[in-house]
Short mmCIF file of C-alpha atoms in Angstrom, two decimals:
data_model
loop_
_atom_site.label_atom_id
_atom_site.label_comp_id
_atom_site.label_asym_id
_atom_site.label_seq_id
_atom_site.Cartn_x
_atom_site.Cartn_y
_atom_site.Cartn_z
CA UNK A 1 0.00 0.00 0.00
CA UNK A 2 2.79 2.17 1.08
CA UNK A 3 4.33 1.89 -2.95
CA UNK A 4 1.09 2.82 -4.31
CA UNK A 5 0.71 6.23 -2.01
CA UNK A 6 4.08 6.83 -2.82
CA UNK A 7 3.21 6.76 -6.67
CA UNK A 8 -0.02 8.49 -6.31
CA UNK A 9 2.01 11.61 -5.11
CA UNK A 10 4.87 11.47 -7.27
CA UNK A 11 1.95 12.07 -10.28
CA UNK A 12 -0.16 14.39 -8.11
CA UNK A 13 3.41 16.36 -8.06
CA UNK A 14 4.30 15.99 -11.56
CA UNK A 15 0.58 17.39 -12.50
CA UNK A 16 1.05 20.18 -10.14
CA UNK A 17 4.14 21.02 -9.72
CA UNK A 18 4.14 23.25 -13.12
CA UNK A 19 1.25 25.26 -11.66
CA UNK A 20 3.23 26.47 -9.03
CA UNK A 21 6.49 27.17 -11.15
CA UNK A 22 5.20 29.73 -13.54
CA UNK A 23 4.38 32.00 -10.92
CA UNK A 24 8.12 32.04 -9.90
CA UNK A 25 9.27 32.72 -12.99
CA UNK A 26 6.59 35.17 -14.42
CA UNK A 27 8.70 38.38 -12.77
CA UNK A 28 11.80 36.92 -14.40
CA UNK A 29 9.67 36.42 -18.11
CA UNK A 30 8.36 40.15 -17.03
CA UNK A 31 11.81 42.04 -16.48
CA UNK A 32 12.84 39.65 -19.86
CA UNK A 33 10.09 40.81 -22.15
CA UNK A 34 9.70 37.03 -22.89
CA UNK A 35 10.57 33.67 -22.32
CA UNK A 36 14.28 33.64 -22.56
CA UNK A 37 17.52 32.31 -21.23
CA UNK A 38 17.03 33.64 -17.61
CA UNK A 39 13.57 31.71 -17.67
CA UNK A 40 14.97 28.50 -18.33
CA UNK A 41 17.64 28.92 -15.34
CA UNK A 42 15.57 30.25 -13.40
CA UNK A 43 13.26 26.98 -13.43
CA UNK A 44 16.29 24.81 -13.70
CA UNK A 45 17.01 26.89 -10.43
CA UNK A 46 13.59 25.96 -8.56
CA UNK A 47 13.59 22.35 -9.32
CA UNK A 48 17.27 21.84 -8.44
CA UNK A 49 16.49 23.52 -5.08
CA UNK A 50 13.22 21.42 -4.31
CA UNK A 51 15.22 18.39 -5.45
CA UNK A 52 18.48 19.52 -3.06
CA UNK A 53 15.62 19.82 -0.41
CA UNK A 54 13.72 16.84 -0.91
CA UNK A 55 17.27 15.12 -0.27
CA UNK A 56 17.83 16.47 3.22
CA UNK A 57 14.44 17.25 4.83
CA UNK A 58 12.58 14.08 5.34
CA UNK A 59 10.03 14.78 8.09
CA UNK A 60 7.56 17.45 7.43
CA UNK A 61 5.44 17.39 10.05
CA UNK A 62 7.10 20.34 11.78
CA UNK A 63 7.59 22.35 8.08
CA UNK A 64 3.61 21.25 7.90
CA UNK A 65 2.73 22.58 10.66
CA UNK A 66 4.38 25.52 10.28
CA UNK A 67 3.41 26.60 6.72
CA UNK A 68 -0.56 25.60 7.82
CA UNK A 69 -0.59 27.98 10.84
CA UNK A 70 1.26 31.09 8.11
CA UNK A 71 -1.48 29.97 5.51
CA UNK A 72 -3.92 30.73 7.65
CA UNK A 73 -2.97 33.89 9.34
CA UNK A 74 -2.55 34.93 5.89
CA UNK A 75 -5.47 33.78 4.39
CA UNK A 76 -7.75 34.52 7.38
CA UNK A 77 -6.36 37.71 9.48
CA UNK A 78 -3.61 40.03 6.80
CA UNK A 79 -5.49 39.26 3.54
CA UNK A 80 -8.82 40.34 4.29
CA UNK A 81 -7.53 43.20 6.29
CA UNK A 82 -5.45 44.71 3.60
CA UNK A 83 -8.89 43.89 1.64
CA UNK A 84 -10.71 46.12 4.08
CA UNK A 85 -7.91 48.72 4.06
CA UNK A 86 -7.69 49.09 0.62
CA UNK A 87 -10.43 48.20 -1.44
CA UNK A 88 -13.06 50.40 0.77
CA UNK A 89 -11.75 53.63 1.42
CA UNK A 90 -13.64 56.01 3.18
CA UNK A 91 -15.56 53.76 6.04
CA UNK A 92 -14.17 56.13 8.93
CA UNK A 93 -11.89 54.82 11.83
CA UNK A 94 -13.90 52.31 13.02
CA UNK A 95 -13.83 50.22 10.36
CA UNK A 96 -9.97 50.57 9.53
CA UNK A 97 -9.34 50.08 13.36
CA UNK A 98 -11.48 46.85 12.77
CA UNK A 99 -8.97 45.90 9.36
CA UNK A 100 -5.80 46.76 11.52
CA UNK A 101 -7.11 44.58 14.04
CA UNK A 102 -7.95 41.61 11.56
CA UNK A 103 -4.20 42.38 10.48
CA UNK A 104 -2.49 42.44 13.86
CA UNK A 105 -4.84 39.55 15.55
CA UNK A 106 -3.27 37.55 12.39
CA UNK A 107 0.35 38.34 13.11
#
C-alpha cells in the first residue's frame, strides 16, 4: 500500500508542480520581455532547489505545521484586512481600526 501512495504523489506532483512554477518565474519572463535564457535557469534553479531539499528534509510534520498555521494567518487575518484597508476607502476609523485589528490579531 505504502508503494502505491508513494506513486499516487509522485503524479499528483508531476501534474502540479508546473502550476506552481510559472508564478516564480513570471517576474523573471516580465523584467525579460519574454521567455528567454534567464527563464529556463531560473526553473532549472527551482527544481534543483526542491530536489536539493527533498534530499535532506525528510520529516515534514514540523515544516507542515508551520506553513498551515502562516497559511492561515494569511489567508484569514492580513489578507482580508489589507482587503478592508484598501479596497473600501472612506468607512471612517472604526472600520480601519477593525482591518488593523484583523491584520495584527493575524500576526
Amino acid at each position: 500500500l505504502g508503494s502505491v501512495v508513494h506513486v499516487g504523489i509522485s503524479l499528483v506532483i508531476l501534474c502540479t508542480f508546473p502550476i506552481f512554477v510559472i508564478p516564480m518565474v513570471a517576474p523573471v519572463a516580465a523584467f525579460e520581455g519574454k521567455e528567454g535564457i534567464w527563464c529556463h535557469i531560473a526553473r532549472a534553479v527551482i527544481c534543483a532547489s526542491v530536489m536539493f531539499a527533498a534530499f535532506f528534509i525528510t520529516q515534514f510534520g514540523m515544516i507542515l505545521a508551520v506553513n498551515g498555521a502562516l497559511c492561515v494567518g494569511f489567508f484569514i487575518g492580513v489578507l482580508p484586512g489589507l482587503v478592508g484597508l484598501y479596497l473600501t476607502p472612506g468607512k471612517g476609523a472604526a472600520w480601519r481600526a477593525l482591518m488593523w485589528s484583523f491584520i495584527l490579531f493575524a500576526l
